[in-house]
Amino acid sequence: MSNINFETIERTDQVHLPENLVFGRNFSDHVFEMDYDEALGGWHNATIKKYQNLNLSPAALVLHYGQTIFEGLKAYKQKDGSVGLFRPEKNFERLNNSAKRLCMPTVDVDFMVNALKELINVDKDWIPTKPGYSLYIRPLMFGYDPFLGVRPANNYKLVIMLSPVGPYYPEGFKPVPILATDKFVRAVRKGVGECKTAGNYAASLLAQKEAQKIGFTQVLWLDAIEQKYIEEVGTMNLFVKFKDEVVTPPLHGTILPGITRMSVIQILNDWGMNIQERRVSLDEVFEANESGTLEEIFGTGTAAVISSVGRLKYGEKEIRFSDEEAGELSKKLYSELTAIQYGEKEDSRNWMQYL
Ligand SMILES: *Cc1c(COP(=O)(O)O)cnc(C)c1O
């Protein structure tokens, strides 16, 4: 891959950031696009252009057979006005892992990180500056040649779009109620649970809808075989804090290998805490709650960073922490991560990259 074409870098006179930024609803002026065609030697036409609709055949493979993957990361306005990205190379490495599993072409990680920086540079006025605000970045790849029949596509498009966002929880860092279910499963080992691919989310909608109908924000997925062990929540990895140990489910192929998860594990290790990647059953969690050794449950993910769990229900059983106050460790981790991301604290682990 050589250079990026700057097609029509028309800066709009003014950037109009809405007062209330609802997550995922607003997009900046420009996108990055590039095309893949085996016959043309792979990736080509890397272009930064005006945000616009795509032109797809109704027979485009992706629309029928779901060969599509995505990523999610954020850019943060730093105290000094510069722009920081949190571990962006990890997102493109993960995109490549998803691509391999779905027979899609991989990308050059360094090239993509640079392309992303170029794109953000064009639209850097779209990065909100208020505390807790950021620019959400959504890379997307899909196969689009027109063909009815199940096979890998020959042509792919990679798009990066930018979406200015406010804090994930506009009411503040409030704990969320989650519902564990054995009525549906999300992913099974050797499937595509560890890929950020559309089908996983489509498959989760009905469970999510039913949970929301009875007042729960997210579904807590259980393992598909025994329906006993906790896996993850919506678009977050899960951590359980017992008295002497913090536990998170291991990466056995059914859960998304979160970059926030990876970072939290490292921070907890650095803090000298006992953090274990091991299977943890719902029974263990409910028993610990009864014996008084369960202290906290929280989710980790780019969008919300850390989400404290206020309530966990499974069948007739329910654990109640607080509906008002996030857990101690959740708050501490949220502060640590956001301080690094906004450049308010020294980035001793070299996680940030700057434009
Ligand atoms: C994106 C995602 C996560 C969190 O990953 P991060 O890299 O931390 O944002 C966790 N679970 C699922 C299902 C996801 O899609």
CSV table of C-alpha atoms and ligand atoms in Angstrom, one decimal:
chain,number,residue,atom,x,y,z
A,1,MET,CA,0.0,0.0,0.0
A,2,SER,CA,1.4,3.3,-0.9
A,3,ASN,CA,-0.2,6.7,-0.4
A,4,ILE,CA,-3.5,8.0,0.7
A,5,ASN,CA,-5.4,10.2,-1.8
A,6,PHE,CA,-7.1,13.2,-0.4
A,7,GLU,CA,-10.1,13.3,-2.6
A,8,THR,CA,-12.2,16.2,-1.6
A,9,ILE,CA,-11.0,17.6,1.6
A,10,GLU,CA,-13.7,20.2,1.9
A,11,ARG,CA,-13.7,21.6,5.3
A,12,THR,CA,-17.1,22.8,6.2
A,13,ASP,CA,-16.9,26.4,7.5
A,14,GLN,CA,-18.1,25.4,10.9
A,15,VAL,CA,-18.3,22.3,12.9
A,16,HIS,CA,-21.7,22.0,14.4
A,17,LEU,CA,-21.5,19.7,17.4
A,18,PRO,CA,-24.9,19.2,18.9
A,19,GLU,CA,-25.3,20.1,22.5
A,20,ASN,CA,-26.4,16.6,23.5
A,21,LEU,CA,-24.3,14.1,21.8
A,22,VAL,CA,-26.2,10.8,21.8
A,23,PHE,CA,-23.7,7.9,21.4
A,24,GLY,CA,-23.3,6.9,17.7
A,25,ARG,CA,-25.7,9.3,16.1
A,26,ASN,CA,-23.5,12.1,14.7
A,27,PHE,CA,-20.7,11.7,12.2
A,28,SER,CA,-17.9,14.0,11.1
A,29,ASP,CA,-17.4,15.4,7.6
A,30,HIS,CA,-14.9,12.8,6.2
A,31,VAL,CA,-14.3,9.1,6.0
A,32,PHE,CA,-11.4,7.0,5.0
A,33,GLU,CA,-12.0,4.3,2.4
A,34,MET,CA,-10.0,1.7,0.6
A,35,ASP,CA,-10.8,-1.1,-1.7
A,36,TYR,CA,-9.5,-4.6,-2.0
A,37,ASP,CA,-9.4,-6.7,-5.2
A,38,GLU,CA,-7.2,-9.7,-5.4
A,39,ALA,CA,-6.8,-9.2,-9.2
A,40,LEU,CA,-5.6,-5.6,-8.6
A,41,GLY,CA,-2.9,-6.7,-6.2
A,42,GLY,CA,-4.9,-6.3,-3.0
A,43,TRP,CA,-5.7,-3.1,-1.2
A,44,HIS,CA,-5.7,0.1,-3.3
A,45,ASN,CA,-7.5,3.4,-3.6
A,46,ALA,CA,-6.8,4.6,-0.1
A,47,THR,CA,-8.8,7.8,0.0
A,48,ILE,CA,-10.0,10.4,2.5
A,49,LYS,CA,-13.2,11.8,1.2
A,50,LYS,CA,-16.4,13.5,2.2
A,51,TYR,CA,-18.7,11.5,4.4
A,52,GLN,CA,-21.2,10.0,1.9
A,53,ASN,CA,-23.5,7.0,1.3
A,54,LEU,CA,-22.1,3.8,-0.1
A,55,ASN,CA,-23.2,2.5,-3.5
A,56,LEU,CA,-23.9,-1.2,-3.2
A,57,SER,CA,-25.6,-3.8,-5.4
A,58,PRO,CA,-28.6,-5.5,-3.7
A,59,ALA,CA,-26.6,-8.7,-4.5
A,60,ALA,CA,-23.6,-7.5,-2.5
A,61,LEU,CA,-22.4,-10.6,-0.6
A,62,VAL,CA,-22.2,-8.9,2.8
A,63,LEU,CA,-26.0,-8.2,2.7
A,64,HIS,CA,-26.8,-11.9,2.3
A,65,TYR,CA,-24.1,-13.8,4.1
A,66,GLY,CA,-22.7,-11.4,6.6
A,67,GLN,CA,-19.0,-11.2,5.7
A,68,THR,CA,-18.4,-8.0,7.7
A,69,ILE,CA,-16.2,-7.0,10.7
A,70,PHE,CA,-15.7,-3.8,12.6
A,71,GLU,CA,-13.7,-2.2,15.3
A,72,GLY,CA,-14.3,0.5,17.9
A,73,LEU,CA,-11.8,2.9,19.5
A,74,LYS,CA,-11.6,6.5,20.6
A,75,ALA,CA,-9.6,9.7,20.1
A,76,TYR,CA,-9.3,12.1,23.1
A,77,LYS,CA,-8.5,15.8,23.1
A,78,GLN,CA,-5.6,16.2,25.5
A,79,LYS,CA,-5.1,19.0,28.0
A,80,ASP,CA,-2.5,20.7,25.8
A,81,GLY,CA,-4.9,20.6,22.7
A,82,SER,CA,-3.2,17.6,21.0
A,83,VAL,CA,-5.0,14.5,20.1
A,84,GLY,CA,-4.4,11.1,21.7
A,85,LEU,CA,-5.4,7.6,20.6
A,86,PHE,CA,-5.6,4.7,23.1
A,87,ARG,CA,-3.7,1.6,21.8
A,88,PRO,CA,-4.9,1.9,18.2
A,89,GLU,CA,-2.6,-0.8,16.9
A,90,LYS,CA,-4.4,-3.3,19.1
A,91,ASN,CA,-7.7,-2.6,17.2
A,92,PHE,CA,-6.2,-3.2,13.8
A,93,GLU,CA,-4.5,-6.3,15.1
A,94,ARG,CA,-7.8,-7.5,16.3
A,95,LEU,CA,-9.4,-6.5,13.0
A,96,ASN,CA,-6.9,-8.8,11.3
A,97,ASN,CA,-7.8,-11.7,13.6
A,98,SER,CA,-11.5,-11.2,12.8
A,99,ALA,CA,-10.6,-11.0,9.1
A,100,LYS,CA,-8.7,-14.3,9.1
A,101,ARG,CA,-11.6,-16.2,10.7
A,102,LEU,CA,-14.0,-14.8,8.2
A,103,CYS,CA,-11.8,-15.4,5.1
A,104,MET,CA,-11.3,-11.6,4.6
A,105,PRO,CA,-8.1,-9.8,3.7
A,106,THR,CA,-5.9,-8.5,6.4
A,107,VAL,CA,-4.4,-4.9,6.6
A,108,ASP,CA,-1.1,-3.5,7.4
A,109,VAL,CA,-1.4,-2.3,11.0
A,110,ASP,CA,1.1,0.6,10.7
A,111,PHE,CA,-0.5,1.8,7.5
A,112,MET,CA,-3.9,1.8,9.1
A,113,VAL,CA,-2.8,3.6,12.2
A,114,ASN,CA,-1.3,6.3,10.0
A,115,ALA,CA,-4.3,6.5,7.8
A,116,LEU,CA,-6.5,6.9,10.9
A,117,LYS,CA,-4.3,9.7,12.2
A,118,GLU,CA,-4.6,11.4,8.8
A,119,LEU,CA,-8.3,11.2,8.8
A,120,ILE,CA,-8.6,12.5,12.4
A,121,ASN,CA,-6.3,15.3,11.5
A,122,VAL,CA,-8.7,16.4,8.7
A,123,ASP,CA,-11.7,16.3,11.1
A,124,LYS,CA,-9.9,17.2,14.4
A,125,ASP,CA,-12.3,20.0,15.1
A,126,TRP,CA,-15.0,17.3,15.5
A,127,ILE,CA,-13.4,16.1,18.7
A,128,PRO,CA,-15.5,17.4,21.6
A,129,THR,CA,-13.5,18.9,24.4
A,130,LYS,CA,-15.9,18.6,27.3
A,131,PRO,CA,-14.9,16.2,30.1
A,132,GLY,CA,-15.9,12.7,29.3
A,133,TYR,CA,-16.4,13.5,25.6
A,134,SER,CA,-14.4,12.0,22.8
A,135,LEU,CA,-14.3,11.0,19.1
A,136,TYR,CA,-15.5,7.4,18.6
A,137,ILE,CA,-13.8,5.7,15.7
A,138,ARG,CA,-15.5,3.0,13.8
A,139,PRO,CA,-13.4,1.0,11.2
A,140,LEU,CA,-15.6,-1.4,9.1
A,141,MET,CA,-14.7,-4.0,6.5
A,142,PHE,CA,-17.1,-5.9,4.3
A,143,GLY,CA,-17.1,-8.0,1.1
A,144,TYR,CA,-19.3,-6.5,-1.6
A,145,ASP,CA,-19.1,-8.2,-4.9
A,146,PRO,CA,-22.6,-9.1,-6.3
A,147,PHE,CA,-23.2,-12.8,-6.1
A,148,LEU,CA,-25.9,-15.1,-4.8
A,149,GLY,CA,-24.1,-18.1,-3.3
A,150,VAL,CA,-22.1,-18.7,-0.2
A,151,ARG,CA,-18.4,-18.1,-0.8
A,152,PRO,CA,-15.8,-15.5,0.3
A,153,ALA,CA,-16.1,-12.2,-1.5
A,154,ASN,CA,-13.4,-11.1,-4.0
A,155,ASN,CA,-13.9,-7.4,-3.4
A,156,TYR,CA,-13.8,-5.7,0.0
A,157,LYS,CA,-14.1,-2.2,1.3
A,158,LEU,CA,-12.6,-0.8,4.4
A,159,VAL,CA,-14.2,2.4,5.8
A,160,ILE,CA,-13.3,4.4,8.8
A,161,MET,CA,-16.0,6.8,10.1
A,162,LEU,CA,-15.8,9.2,13.1
A,163,SER,CA,-18.5,9.9,15.6
A,164,PRO,CA,-18.2,12.6,18.2
A,165,VAL,CA,-19.7,11.2,21.4
A,166,GLY,CA,-20.6,12.3,24.9
A,167,PRO,CA,-20.2,10.1,28.0
A,168,TYR,CA,-21.7,6.7,27.6
A,169,TYR,CA,-23.9,7.2,30.6
A,170,PRO,CA,-25.2,10.7,30.4
A,171,GLU,CA,-26.6,10.6,33.9
A,172,GLY,CA,-23.1,9.9,35.2
A,173,PHE,CA,-21.2,6.9,36.4
A,174,LYS,CA,-24.3,5.0,37.7
A,175,PRO,CA,-24.3,1.2,38.2
A,176,VAL,CA,-26.3,-0.8,35.6
A,177,PRO,CA,-28.7,-3.7,36.1
A,178,ILE,CA,-27.8,-6.9,34.1
A,179,LEU,CA,-29.8,-10.0,33.5
A,180,ALA,CA,-28.2,-13.5,33.0
A,181,THR,CA,-30.1,-15.7,30.6
A,182,ASP,CA,-30.1,-19.4,29.7
A,183,LYS,CA,-32.8,-18.9,27.2
A,184,PHE,CA,-30.4,-17.8,24.4
A,185,VAL,CA,-26.7,-18.2,23.8
A,186,ARG,CA,-24.3,-15.8,22.2
A,187,ALA,CA,-21.4,-17.9,21.0
A,188,VAL,CA,-19.9,-21.3,21.2
A,189,ARG,CA,-16.3,-22.4,21.2
A,190,LYS,CA,-14.7,-22.7,17.7
A,191,GLY,CA,-17.4,-20.3,16.3
A,192,VAL,CA,-17.0,-16.6,15.8
A,193,GLY,CA,-17.6,-15.3,19.3
A,194,GLU,CA,-14.1,-13.8,19.5
A,195,CYS,CA,-14.6,-11.8,16.3
A,196,LYS,CA,-16.2,-8.4,16.1
A,197,THR,CA,-18.6,-9.5,13.3
A,198,ALA,CA,-22.1,-8.4,12.7
A,199,GLY,CA,-23.8,-11.8,13.2
A,200,ASN,CA,-22.8,-11.9,16.9
A,201,TYR,CA,-24.8,-8.7,17.5
A,202,ALA,CA,-27.8,-9.6,15.4
A,203,ALA,CA,-28.0,-12.9,17.3
A,204,SER,CA,-28.0,-11.0,20.6
A,205,LEU,CA,-30.9,-8.6,19.8
A,206,LEU,CA,-33.8,-10.7,21.0
A,207,ALA,CA,-32.3,-11.5,24.4
A,208,GLN,CA,-31.3,-7.8,24.8
A,209,LYS,CA,-34.9,-6.7,23.9
A,210,GLU,CA,-36.4,-9.1,26.4
A,211,ALA,CA,-34.0,-8.0,29.1
A,212,GLN,CA,-34.8,-4.4,28.5
A,213,LYS,CA,-38.5,-5.0,28.6
A,214,ILE,CA,-38.2,-6.0,32.3
A,215,GLY,CA,-35.8,-3.2,33.2
A,216,PHE,CA,-32.3,-4.6,32.6
A,217,THR,CA,-29.7,-2.7,30.6
A,218,GLN,CA,-27.7,-5.6,29.3
A,219,VAL,CA,-27.7,-9.4,29.0
A,220,LEU,CA,-25.1,-11.4,30.8
A,221,TRP,CA,-24.2,-14.3,28.6
A,222,LEU,CA,-23.4,-17.7,29.9
A,223,ASP,CA,-21.3,-20.4,28.2
A,224,ALA,CA,-23.3,-22.2,25.5
A,225,ILE,CA,-22.5,-25.8,26.5
A,226,GLU,CA,-23.2,-26.0,30.3
A,227,GLN,CA,-24.9,-22.6,30.7
A,228,LYS,CA,-23.1,-22.3,34.0
A,229,TYR,CA,-20.1,-20.0,33.5
A,230,ILE,CA,-20.2,-16.3,32.9
A,231,GLU,CA,-18.9,-15.0,29.6
A,232,GLU,CA,-19.5,-11.4,28.9
A,233,VAL,CA,-22.1,-8.6,28.8
A,234,GLY,CA,-23.4,-6.9,25.6
A,235,THR,CA,-20.3,-5.2,24.3
A,236,MET,CA,-18.3,-5.5,27.5
A,237,ASN,CA,-16.0,-8.0,29.1
A,238,LEU,CA,-16.9,-8.8,32.7
A,239,PHE,CA,-14.8,-8.8,35.9
A,240,VAL,CA,-15.9,-10.1,39.3
A,241,LYS,CA,-14.2,-8.9,42.5
A,242,PHE,CA,-14.1,-11.4,45.3
A,243,LYS,CA,-12.5,-10.5,48.7
A,244,ASP,CA,-9.1,-11.8,47.7
A,245,GLU,CA,-9.2,-12.1,44.0
A,246,VAL,CA,-10.4,-10.4,40.8
A,247,VAL,CA,-11.6,-12.8,38.2
A,248,THR,CA,-12.4,-12.4,34.5
A,249,PRO,CA,-13.4,-15.2,32.1
A,250,PRO,CA,-10.5,-16.6,30.0
A,251,LEU,CA,-10.2,-16.1,26.2
A,252,HIS,CA,-11.3,-19.5,25.0
A,253,GLY,CA,-12.8,-18.3,21.7
A,254,THR,CA,-16.3,-17.4,22.8
A,255,ILE,CA,-15.8,-13.9,24.1
A,256,LEU,CA,-14.4,-10.8,22.5
A,257,PRO,CA,-10.7,-10.1,23.5
A,258,GLY,CA,-11.3,-6.6,24.8
A,259,ILE,CA,-8.6,-4.0,24.7
A,260,THR,CA,-10.0,-2.5,27.8
A,261,ARG,CA,-10.0,-5.9,29.4
A,262,MET,CA,-6.4,-6.4,28.5
A,263,SER,CA,-5.5,-3.0,29.9
A,264,VAL,CA,-7.5,-3.5,33.1
A,265,ILE,CA,-5.7,-6.9,33.7
A,266,GLN,CA,-2.3,-5.1,33.4
A,267,ILE,CA,-3.3,-2.2,35.7
A,268,LEU,CA,-4.6,-4.6,38.3
A,269,ASN,CA,-1.3,-6.6,38.1
A,270,ASP,CA,0.6,-3.3,38.4
A,271,TRP,CA,-1.4,-2.5,41.5
A,272,GLY,CA,-0.3,-5.8,43.0
A,273,MET,CA,-3.9,-7.2,43.0
A,274,ASN,CA,-4.6,-10.9,42.5
A,275,ILE,CA,-6.1,-10.9,39.1
A,276,GLN,CA,-7.0,-14.3,37.6
A,277,GLU,CA,-8.2,-15.3,34.1
A,278,ARG,CA,-10.3,-18.3,34.9
A,279,ARG,CA,-13.8,-19.7,34.5
A,280,VAL,CA,-16.3,-18.4,37.1
A,281,SER,CA,-19.7,-19.9,37.4
A,282,LEU,CA,-22.9,-18.0,38.3
A,283,ASP,CA,-23.2,-20.4,41.3
A,284,GLU,CA,-19.8,-19.2,42.6
A,285,VAL,CA,-20.9,-15.6,42.3
A,286,PHE,CA,-24.2,-16.2,44.1
A,287,GLU,CA,-22.5,-18.3,46.8
A,288,ALA,CA,-19.9,-15.6,47.3
A,289,ASN,CA,-22.7,-13.1,47.7
A,290,GLU,CA,-24.3,-15.2,50.4
A,291,SER,CA,-21.1,-15.7,52.3
A,292,GLY,CA,-20.2,-12.1,52.0
A,293,THR,CA,-17.0,-12.4,49.9
A,294,LEU,CA,-18.5,-10.9,46.7
A,295,GLU,CA,-17.5,-7.2,46.5
A,296,GLU,CA,-18.1,-5.9,43.1
A,297,ILE,CA,-18.9,-6.7,39.4
A,298,PHE,CA,-18.0,-4.5,36.5
A,299,GLY,CA,-17.8,-4.5,32.7
A,300,THR,CA,-15.0,-3.1,30.5
A,301,GLY,CA,-15.3,-1.8,27.0
A,302,THR,CA,-14.2,1.2,24.9
A,303,ALA,CA,-17.6,2.9,24.8
A,304,ALA,CA,-18.3,3.1,28.5
A,305,VAL,CA,-14.7,2.3,29.7
A,306,ILE,CA,-15.9,0.8,33.0
A,307,SER,CA,-19.4,0.0,33.9
A,308,SER,CA,-20.3,-0.9,37.5
A,309,VAL,CA,-22.9,-3.5,37.9
A,310,GLY,CA,-25.6,-2.5,40.4
A,311,ARG,CA,-27.9,-5.5,40.1
A,312,LEU,CA,-27.5,-9.1,38.7
A,313,LYS,CA,-30.5,-11.3,38.2
A,314,TYR,CA,-30.7,-14.9,37.1
A,315,GLY,CA,-34.1,-16.7,37.4
A,316,GLU,CA,-35.3,-16.1,40.9
A,317,LYS,CA,-31.9,-15.2,42.3
A,318,GLU,CA,-30.8,-11.6,42.5
A,319,ILE,CA,-27.7,-9.8,43.8
A,320,ARG,CA,-28.1,-6.1,44.6
A,321,PHE,CA,-25.1,-3.8,45.1
A,322,SER,CA,-26.2,-0.2,44.7
A,323,ASP,CA,-28.4,1.6,42.2
A,324,GLU,CA,-26.6,4.8,43.0
A,325,GLU,CA,-23.0,4.3,43.8
A,326,ALA,CA,-20.5,2.6,41.6
A,327,GLY,CA,-18.1,0.1,43.2
A,328,GLU,CA,-14.8,1.3,44.7
A,329,LEU,CA,-12.6,-0.6,42.2
A,330,SER,CA,-14.8,0.4,39.3
A,331,LYS,CA,-14.3,4.0,40.2
A,332,LYS,CA,-10.6,3.7,40.7
A,333,LEU,CA,-10.1,1.9,37.3
A,334,TYR,CA,-12.3,4.4,35.5
A,335,SER,CA,-10.2,7.3,36.9
A,336,GLU,CA,-7.0,5.6,36.1
A,337,LEU,CA,-7.9,4.7,32.5
A,338,THR,CA,-9.6,8.0,31.7
A,339,ALA,CA,-6.7,10.0,33.2
A,340,ILE,CA,-4.3,8.2,30.8
A,341,GLN,CA,-6.6,8.6,27.9
A,342,TYR,CA,-7.1,12.4,28.4
A,343,GLY,CA,-3.4,12.9,29.2
A,344,GLU,CA,-4.0,13.9,32.8
A,345,LYS,CA,-1.6,11.3,34.0
A,346,GLU,CA,1.7,10.1,32.9
A,347,ASP,CA,1.3,7.3,30.3
A,348,SER,CA,3.9,5.0,32.0
A,349,ARG,CA,2.8,2.0,29.9
A,350,ASN,CA,3.2,3.7,26.6
A,351,TRP,CA,-0.4,3.1,25.6
A,352,MET,CA,-1.1,6.4,23.9
A,353,GLN,CA,-0.3,7.5,20.4
A,354,TYR,CA,-0.5,11.1,19.3
A,355,LEU,CA,-1.4,12.7,16.0
B,1,LIG,C1,-16.0,-4.5,21.5
B,1,LIG,C2,-16.5,-5.5,22.5
B,1,LIG,C3,-16.0,-5.7,23.8
B,1,LIG,C4,-15.0,-4.7,24.4
B,1,LIG,O1,-13.8,-4.6,23.7
B,1,LIG,P1,-12.9,-3.3,23.9
B,1,LIG,O2,-11.7,-3.5,23.0
B,1,LIG,O3,-12.5,-3.2,25.3
B,1,LIG,O4,-13.7,-2.1,23.5
B,1,LIG,C5,-16.4,-6.7,24.6
B,1,LIG,N1,-17.3,-7.6,24.1
B,1,LIG,C6,-17.9,-7.5,22.9
B,1,LIG,C7,-18.9,-8.5,22.5
B,1,LIG,C8,-17.5,-6.5,22.1
B,1,LIG,O5,-18.1,-6.3,20.9
